[in-house]
GROMACS .gro file of C-alpha atoms in nm:
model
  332
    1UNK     CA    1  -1.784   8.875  14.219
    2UNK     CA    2  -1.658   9.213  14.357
    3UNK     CA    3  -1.579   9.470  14.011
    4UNK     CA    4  -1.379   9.783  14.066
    5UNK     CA    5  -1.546   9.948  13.787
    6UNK     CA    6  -1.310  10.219  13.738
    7UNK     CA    7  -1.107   9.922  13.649
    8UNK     CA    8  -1.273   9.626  13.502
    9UNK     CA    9  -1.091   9.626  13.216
   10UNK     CA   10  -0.750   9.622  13.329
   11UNK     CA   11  -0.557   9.342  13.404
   12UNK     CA   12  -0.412   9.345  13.761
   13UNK     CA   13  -0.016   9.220  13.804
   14UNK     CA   14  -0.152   8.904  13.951
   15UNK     CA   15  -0.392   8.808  13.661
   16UNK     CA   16  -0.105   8.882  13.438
   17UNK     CA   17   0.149   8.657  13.634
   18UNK     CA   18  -0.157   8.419  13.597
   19UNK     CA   19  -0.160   8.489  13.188
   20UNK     CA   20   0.191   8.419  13.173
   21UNK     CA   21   0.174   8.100  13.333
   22UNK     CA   22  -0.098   7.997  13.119
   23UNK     CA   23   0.053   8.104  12.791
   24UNK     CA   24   0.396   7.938  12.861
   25UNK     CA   25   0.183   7.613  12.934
   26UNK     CA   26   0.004   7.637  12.611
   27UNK     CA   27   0.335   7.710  12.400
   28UNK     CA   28   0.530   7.459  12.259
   29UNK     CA   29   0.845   7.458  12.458
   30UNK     CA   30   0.613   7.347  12.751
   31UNK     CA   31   0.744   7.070  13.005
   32UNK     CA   32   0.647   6.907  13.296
   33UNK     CA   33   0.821   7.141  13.486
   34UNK     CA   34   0.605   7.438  13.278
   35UNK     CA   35   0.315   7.216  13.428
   36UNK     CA   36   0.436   7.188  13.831
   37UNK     CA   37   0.533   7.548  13.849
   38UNK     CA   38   0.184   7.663  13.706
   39UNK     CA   39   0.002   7.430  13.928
   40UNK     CA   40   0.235   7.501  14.247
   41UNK     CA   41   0.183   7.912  14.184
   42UNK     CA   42  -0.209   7.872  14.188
   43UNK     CA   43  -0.224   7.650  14.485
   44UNK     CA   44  -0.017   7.902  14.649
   45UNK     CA   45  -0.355   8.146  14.788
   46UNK     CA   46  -0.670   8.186  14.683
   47UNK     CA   47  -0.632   8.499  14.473
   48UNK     CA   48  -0.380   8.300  14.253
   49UNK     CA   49  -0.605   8.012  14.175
   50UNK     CA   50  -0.895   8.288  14.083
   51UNK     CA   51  -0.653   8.498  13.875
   52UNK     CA   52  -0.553   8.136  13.669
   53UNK     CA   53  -0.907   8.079  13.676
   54UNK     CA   54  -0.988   8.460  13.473
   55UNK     CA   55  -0.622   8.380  13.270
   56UNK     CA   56  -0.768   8.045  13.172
   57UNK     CA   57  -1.099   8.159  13.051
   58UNK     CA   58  -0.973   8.484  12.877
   59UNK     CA   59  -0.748   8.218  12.662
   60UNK     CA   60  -0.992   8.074  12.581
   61UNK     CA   61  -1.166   8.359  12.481
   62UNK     CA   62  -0.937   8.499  12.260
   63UNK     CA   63  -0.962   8.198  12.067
   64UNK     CA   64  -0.707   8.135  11.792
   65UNK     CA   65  -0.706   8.432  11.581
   66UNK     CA   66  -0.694   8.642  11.901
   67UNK     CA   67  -0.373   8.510  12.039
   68UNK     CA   68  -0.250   8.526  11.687
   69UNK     CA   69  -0.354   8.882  11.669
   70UNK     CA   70  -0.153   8.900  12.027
   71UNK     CA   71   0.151   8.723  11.899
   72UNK     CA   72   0.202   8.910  11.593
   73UNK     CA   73   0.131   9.260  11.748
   74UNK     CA   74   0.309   9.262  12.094
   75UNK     CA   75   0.485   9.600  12.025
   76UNK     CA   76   0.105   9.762  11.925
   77UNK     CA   77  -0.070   9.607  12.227
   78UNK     CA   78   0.262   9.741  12.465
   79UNK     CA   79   0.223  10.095  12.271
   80UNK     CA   80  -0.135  10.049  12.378
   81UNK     CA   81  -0.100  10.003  12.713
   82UNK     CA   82   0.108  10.308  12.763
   83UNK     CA   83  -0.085  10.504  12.634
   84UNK     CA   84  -0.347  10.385  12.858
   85UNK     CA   85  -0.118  10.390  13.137
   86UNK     CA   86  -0.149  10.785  13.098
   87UNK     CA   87  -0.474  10.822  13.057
   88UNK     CA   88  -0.604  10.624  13.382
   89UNK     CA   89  -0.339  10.758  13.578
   90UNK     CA   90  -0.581  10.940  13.774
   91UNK     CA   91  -0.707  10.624  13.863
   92UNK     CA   92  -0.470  10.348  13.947
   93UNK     CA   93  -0.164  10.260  13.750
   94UNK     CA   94  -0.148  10.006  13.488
   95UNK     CA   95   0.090   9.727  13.676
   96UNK     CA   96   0.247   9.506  13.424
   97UNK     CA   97   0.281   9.142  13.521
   98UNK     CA   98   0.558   8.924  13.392
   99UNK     CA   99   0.722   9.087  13.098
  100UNK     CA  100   0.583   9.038  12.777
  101UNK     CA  101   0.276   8.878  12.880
  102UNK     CA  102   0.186   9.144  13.089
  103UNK     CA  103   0.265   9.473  12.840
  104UNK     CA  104   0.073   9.277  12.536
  105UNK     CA  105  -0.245   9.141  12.744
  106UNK     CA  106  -0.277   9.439  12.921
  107UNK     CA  107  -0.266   9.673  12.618
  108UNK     CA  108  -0.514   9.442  12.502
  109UNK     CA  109  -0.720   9.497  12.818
  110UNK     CA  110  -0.745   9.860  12.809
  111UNK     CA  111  -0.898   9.837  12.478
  112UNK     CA  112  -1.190   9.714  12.325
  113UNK     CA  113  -1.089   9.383  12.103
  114UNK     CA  114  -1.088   9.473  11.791
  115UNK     CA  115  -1.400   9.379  11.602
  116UNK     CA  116  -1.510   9.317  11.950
  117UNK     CA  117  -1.361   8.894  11.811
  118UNK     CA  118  -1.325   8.795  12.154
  119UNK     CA  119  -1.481   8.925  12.522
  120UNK     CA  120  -1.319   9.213  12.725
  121UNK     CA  121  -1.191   9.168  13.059
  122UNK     CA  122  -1.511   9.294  13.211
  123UNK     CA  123  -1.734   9.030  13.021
  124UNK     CA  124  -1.513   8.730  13.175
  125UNK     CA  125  -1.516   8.869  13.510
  126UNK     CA  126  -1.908   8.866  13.546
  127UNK     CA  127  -2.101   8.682  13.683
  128UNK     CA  128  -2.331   8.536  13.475
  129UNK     CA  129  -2.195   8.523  13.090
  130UNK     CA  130  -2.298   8.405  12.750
  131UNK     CA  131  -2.096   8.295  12.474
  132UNK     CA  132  -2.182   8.366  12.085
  133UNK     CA  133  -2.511   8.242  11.992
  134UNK     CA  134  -2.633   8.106  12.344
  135UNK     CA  135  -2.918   8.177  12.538
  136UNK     CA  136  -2.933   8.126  12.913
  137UNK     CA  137  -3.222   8.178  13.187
  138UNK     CA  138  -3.071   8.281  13.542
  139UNK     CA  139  -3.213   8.347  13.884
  140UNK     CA  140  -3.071   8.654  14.079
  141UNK     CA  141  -3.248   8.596  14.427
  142UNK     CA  142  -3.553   8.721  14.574
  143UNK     CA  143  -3.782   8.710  14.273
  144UNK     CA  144  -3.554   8.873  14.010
  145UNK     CA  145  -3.460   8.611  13.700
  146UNK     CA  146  -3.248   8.738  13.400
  147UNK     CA  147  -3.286   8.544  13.024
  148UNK     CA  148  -2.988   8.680  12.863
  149UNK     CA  149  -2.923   8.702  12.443
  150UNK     CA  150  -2.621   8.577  12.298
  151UNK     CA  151  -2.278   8.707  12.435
  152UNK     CA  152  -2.410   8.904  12.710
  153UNK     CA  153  -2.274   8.939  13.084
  154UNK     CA  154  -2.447   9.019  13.431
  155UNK     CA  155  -2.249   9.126  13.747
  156UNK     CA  156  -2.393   9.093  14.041
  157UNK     CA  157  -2.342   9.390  14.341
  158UNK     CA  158  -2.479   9.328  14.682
  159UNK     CA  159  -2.596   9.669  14.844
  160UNK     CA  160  -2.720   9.603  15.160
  161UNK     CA  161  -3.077   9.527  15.240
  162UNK     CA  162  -3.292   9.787  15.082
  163UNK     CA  163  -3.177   9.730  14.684
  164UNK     CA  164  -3.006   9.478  14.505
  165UNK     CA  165  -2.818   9.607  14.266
  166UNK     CA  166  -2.738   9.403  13.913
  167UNK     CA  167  -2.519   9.542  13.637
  168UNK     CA  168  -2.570   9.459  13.260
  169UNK     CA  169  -2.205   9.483  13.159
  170UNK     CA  170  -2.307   9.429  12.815
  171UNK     CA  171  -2.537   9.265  12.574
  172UNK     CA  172  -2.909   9.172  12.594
  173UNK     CA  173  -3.093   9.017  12.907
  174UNK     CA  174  -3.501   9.066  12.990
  175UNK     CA  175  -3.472   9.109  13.374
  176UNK     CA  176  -3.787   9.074  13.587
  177UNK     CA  177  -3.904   9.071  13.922
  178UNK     CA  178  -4.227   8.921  14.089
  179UNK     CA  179  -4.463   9.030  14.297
  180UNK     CA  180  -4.327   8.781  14.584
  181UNK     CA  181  -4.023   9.090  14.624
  182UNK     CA  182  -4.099   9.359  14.836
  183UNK     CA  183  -3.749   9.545  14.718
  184UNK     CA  184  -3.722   9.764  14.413
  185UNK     CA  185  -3.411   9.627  14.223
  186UNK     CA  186  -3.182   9.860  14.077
  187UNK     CA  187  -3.042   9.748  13.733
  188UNK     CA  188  -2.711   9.919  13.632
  189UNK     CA  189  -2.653   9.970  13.288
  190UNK     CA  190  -2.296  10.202  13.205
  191UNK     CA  191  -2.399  10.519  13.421
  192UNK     CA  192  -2.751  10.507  13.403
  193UNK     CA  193  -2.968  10.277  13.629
  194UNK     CA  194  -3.349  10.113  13.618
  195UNK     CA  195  -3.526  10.106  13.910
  196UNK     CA  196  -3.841   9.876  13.950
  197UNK     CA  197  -4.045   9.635  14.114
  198UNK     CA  198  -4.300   9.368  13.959
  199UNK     CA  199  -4.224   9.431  13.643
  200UNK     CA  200  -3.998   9.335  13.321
  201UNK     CA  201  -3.762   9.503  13.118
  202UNK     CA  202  -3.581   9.395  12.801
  203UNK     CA  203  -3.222   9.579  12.788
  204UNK     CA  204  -3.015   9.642  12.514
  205UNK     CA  205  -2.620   9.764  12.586
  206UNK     CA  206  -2.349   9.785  12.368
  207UNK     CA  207  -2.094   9.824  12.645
  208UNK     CA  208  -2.001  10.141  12.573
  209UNK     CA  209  -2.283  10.446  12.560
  210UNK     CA  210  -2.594  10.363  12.383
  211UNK     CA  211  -2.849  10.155  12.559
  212UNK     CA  212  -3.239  10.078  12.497
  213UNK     CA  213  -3.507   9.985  12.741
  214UNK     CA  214  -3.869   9.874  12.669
  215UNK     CA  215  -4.090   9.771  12.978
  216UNK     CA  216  -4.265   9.434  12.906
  217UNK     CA  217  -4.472   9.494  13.202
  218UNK     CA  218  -4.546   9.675  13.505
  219UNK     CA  219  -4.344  10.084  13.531
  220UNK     CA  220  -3.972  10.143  13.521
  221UNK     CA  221  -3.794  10.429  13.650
  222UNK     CA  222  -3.488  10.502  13.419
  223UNK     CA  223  -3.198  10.774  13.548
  224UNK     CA  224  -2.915  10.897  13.394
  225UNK     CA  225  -2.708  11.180  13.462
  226UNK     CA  226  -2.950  11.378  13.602
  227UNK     CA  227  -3.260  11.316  13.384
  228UNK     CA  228  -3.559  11.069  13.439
  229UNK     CA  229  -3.795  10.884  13.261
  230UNK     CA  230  -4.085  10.671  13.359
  231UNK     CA  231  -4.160  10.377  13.104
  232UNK     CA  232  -4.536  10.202  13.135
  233UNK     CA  233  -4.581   9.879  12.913
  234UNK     CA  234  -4.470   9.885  12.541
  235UNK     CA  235  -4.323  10.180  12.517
  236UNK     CA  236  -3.953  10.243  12.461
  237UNK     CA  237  -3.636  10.493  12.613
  238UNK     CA  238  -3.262  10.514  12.573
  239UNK     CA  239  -3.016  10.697  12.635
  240UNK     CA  240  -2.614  10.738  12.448
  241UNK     CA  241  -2.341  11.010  12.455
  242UNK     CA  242  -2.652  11.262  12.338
  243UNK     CA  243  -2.850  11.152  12.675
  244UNK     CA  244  -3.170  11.072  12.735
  245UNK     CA  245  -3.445  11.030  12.483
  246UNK     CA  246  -3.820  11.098  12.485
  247UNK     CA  247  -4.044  10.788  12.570
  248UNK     CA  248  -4.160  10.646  12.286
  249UNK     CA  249  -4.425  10.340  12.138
  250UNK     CA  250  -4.232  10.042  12.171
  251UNK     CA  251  -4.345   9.684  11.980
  252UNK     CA  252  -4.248   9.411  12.302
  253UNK     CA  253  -4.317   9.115  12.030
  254UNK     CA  254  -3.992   9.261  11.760
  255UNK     CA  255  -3.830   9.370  12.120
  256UNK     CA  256  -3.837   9.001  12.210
  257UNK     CA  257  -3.813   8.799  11.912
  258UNK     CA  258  -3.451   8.685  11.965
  259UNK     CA  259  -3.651   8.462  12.245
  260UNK     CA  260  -3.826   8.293  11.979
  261UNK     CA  261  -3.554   8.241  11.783
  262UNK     CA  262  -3.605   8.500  11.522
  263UNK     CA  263  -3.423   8.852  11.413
  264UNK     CA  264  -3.720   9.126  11.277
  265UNK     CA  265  -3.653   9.409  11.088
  266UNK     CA  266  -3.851   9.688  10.957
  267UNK     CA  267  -3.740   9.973  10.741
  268UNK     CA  268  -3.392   9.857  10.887
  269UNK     CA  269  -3.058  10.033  10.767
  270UNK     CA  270  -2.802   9.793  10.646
  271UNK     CA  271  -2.567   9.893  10.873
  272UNK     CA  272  -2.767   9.856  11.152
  273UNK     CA  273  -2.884   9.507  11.037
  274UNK     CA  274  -2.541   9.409  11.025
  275UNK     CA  275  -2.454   9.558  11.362
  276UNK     CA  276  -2.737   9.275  11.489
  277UNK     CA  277  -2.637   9.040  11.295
  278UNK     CA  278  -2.276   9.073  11.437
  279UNK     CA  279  -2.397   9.009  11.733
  280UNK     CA  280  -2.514   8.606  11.711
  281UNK     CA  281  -2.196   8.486  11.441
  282UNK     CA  282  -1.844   8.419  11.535
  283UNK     CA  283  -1.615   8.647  11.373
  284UNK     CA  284  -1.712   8.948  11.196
  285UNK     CA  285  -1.904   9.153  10.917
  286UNK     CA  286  -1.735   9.471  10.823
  287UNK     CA  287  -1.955   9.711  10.593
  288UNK     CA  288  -1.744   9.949  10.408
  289UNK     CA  289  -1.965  10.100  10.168
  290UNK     CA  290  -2.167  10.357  10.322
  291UNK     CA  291  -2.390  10.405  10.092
  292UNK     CA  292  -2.488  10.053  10.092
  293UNK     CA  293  -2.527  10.070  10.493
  294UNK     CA  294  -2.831  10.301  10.436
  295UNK     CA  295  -3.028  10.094  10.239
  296UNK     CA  296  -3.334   9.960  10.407
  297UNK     CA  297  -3.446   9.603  10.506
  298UNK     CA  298  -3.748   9.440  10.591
  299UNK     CA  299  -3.705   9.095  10.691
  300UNK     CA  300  -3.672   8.840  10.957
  301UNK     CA  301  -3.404   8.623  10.997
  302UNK     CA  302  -3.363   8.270  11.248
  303UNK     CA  303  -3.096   8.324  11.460
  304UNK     CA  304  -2.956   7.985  11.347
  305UNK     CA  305  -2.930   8.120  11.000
  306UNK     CA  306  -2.769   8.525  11.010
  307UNK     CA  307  -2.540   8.463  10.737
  308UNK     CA  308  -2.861   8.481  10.480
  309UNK     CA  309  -2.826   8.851  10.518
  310UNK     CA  310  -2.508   8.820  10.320
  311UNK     CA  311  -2.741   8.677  10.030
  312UNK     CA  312  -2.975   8.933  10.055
  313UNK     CA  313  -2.692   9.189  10.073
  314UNK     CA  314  -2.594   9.070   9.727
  315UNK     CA  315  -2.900   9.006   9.578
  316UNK     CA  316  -3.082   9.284   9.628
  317UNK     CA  317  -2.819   9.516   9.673
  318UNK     CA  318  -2.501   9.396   9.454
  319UNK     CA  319  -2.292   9.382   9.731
  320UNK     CA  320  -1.950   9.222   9.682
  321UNK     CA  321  -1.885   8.978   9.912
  322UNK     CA  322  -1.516   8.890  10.029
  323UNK     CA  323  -1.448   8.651  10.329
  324UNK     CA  324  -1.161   8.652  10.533
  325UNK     CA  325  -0.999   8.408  10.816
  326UNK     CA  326  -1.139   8.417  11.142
  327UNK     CA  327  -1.506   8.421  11.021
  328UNK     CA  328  -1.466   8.809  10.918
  329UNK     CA  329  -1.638   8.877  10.571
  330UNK     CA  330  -1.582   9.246  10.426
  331UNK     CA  331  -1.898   9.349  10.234
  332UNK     CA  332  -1.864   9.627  10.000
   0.00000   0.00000   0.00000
């Protein structure tokens, strides 16, 4: 799939017609009429049918306690999106699509989800997604597979014959490419790119700035705005709103574990635990006590079983514990 990436995260007035016909379908008042008019719009051109397929599977996304986030804060989401509106103006207009629909799900698009409880726009449009928890092993073409963490998407670029070019929207994915491809792959990764051949990387990106790269074998080349690095086997770079770092001894085994099955911390912070953790339950866990988010951790968790940090948060630390709906807990 094609991604405007000045805009991947904004709804276009199609996909928001699209939204509105699926939200009116999943409301109460719907009919069969509801039902014919939704299915006589997508059949209507091929753009409609993929902008119900996106307004389906960002629904779904959301999940319940997203569209009841949505439903209760319509005038905060619309506030949103004009705000928005201003700041990309340089870019392309925000076009709302059919009235409310459009103002609250495209506020909502211009903005991370809060507590990041369901996928931005720019996950659902990729090409290759996983959902909370799941693992997945793809193959890109000519050599290159992908094994990507939990909730972590991969859009695919074609750029002509020299370079393919994949983009790690966000999440975790090992990428590698055999010896049988006589290209060097370029991996995008926000505005910094990996350039290699015969080798494999393991790729951390929160979506936003900071991303980590250790080579699992063979060299990387590793740009970003302006600087370079070139990573050998086991050792470690990345890069955030402070640039590039120094290369540095990596350990591929901890780098990996989540293939295994297993979460390994050493002389961990808290709050970075946590910020792992987060990353493999549904829902949420907020730290607001930063003292306790400093305290270290040594320990390794199974990925089926995250929640034991909240034991060890109160056992060891005397954390108080609260849980809310929608699988957030508040530890303080």
């Amino acid at each position: 799939m094609a991604i405007d990436a000045n805009n991947a995260d904004v709804l276009s007035a199609l996909e928001s017609e699209a939204l509105d016909h699926v939200r009116r379908l999943m409301s109460d008042s719907a009919t069969l009429e509801t039902l014919e008019a939704a299915e006589l719009w997508e059949r209507s051109s091929p753009a409609r049918a993929e902008a119900m397929s996106l307004a389906r599977r960002l629904w779904s996304g959301l999940g319940p306690v997203g569209r009841d986030i949505l439903e209760r804060d319509r005038e905060l989401f619309a506030s949103e999106r004009q705000r928005s509106a201003q700041y990309r103006a340089s870019r392309r207009a925000l076009l709302g699509g059919a009235a409310a629909a459009g103002a609250v799900i495209a506020g909502y698009a211009a903005i991370r989800p809060p507590f990041d409880l369901w996928p931005s726009i720019s996950e659902l449009r990729a090409d290759y997604r996983t959902e909370t928890g799941e693992q997945r092993q793809v193959a890109l073409g000519d050599g290159l597979t992908a094994a990507l963490n939990t909730r972590t998407s991969i859009a695919m670029h074609p750029a002509g014959d020299e370079q393919d070019r994949v983009e790690l929207v966000t999440g975790e994915a090992v990428i590698s490419a055999t010896s049988e491809s006589r290209r060097v792959h370029v991996l995008r990764v926000g505005d910094g790119r990996i350039d290699f051949q015969d080798a494999s990387v393991n790729v951390r990106f929160d979506g936003h700035a900071a991303c980590a790269i250790t080579c699992l074998r063979g060299s990387v080349r590793v740009a970003r705005r302006g600087a370079v690095a070139e990573l050998q086997y086991d050792r470690l770079v990345a890069y955030s709103d402070g640039g590039l770092s120094p290369t540095r001894p990596a350990d591929a085994n901890v780098a990996t574990a989540w293939r295994q099955g297993l979460l390994i911390f050493h002389q961990a912070p808290l709050s970075q635990v946590i910020a792992e953790i987060n990353r493999y339950r549904r829902g949420r866990i907020v730290l607001l006590n930063a003292p306790l988010g400093r305290r270290t951790v040594n320990a390794r968790f199974g990925i089926d079983g995250v929640d034991d940090i909240l034991l060890l948060a109160q056992r060891e630390f005397g954390a108080v514990v609260r849980s809310l709906p929608g699988g957030v807990v508040v530890l303080t």
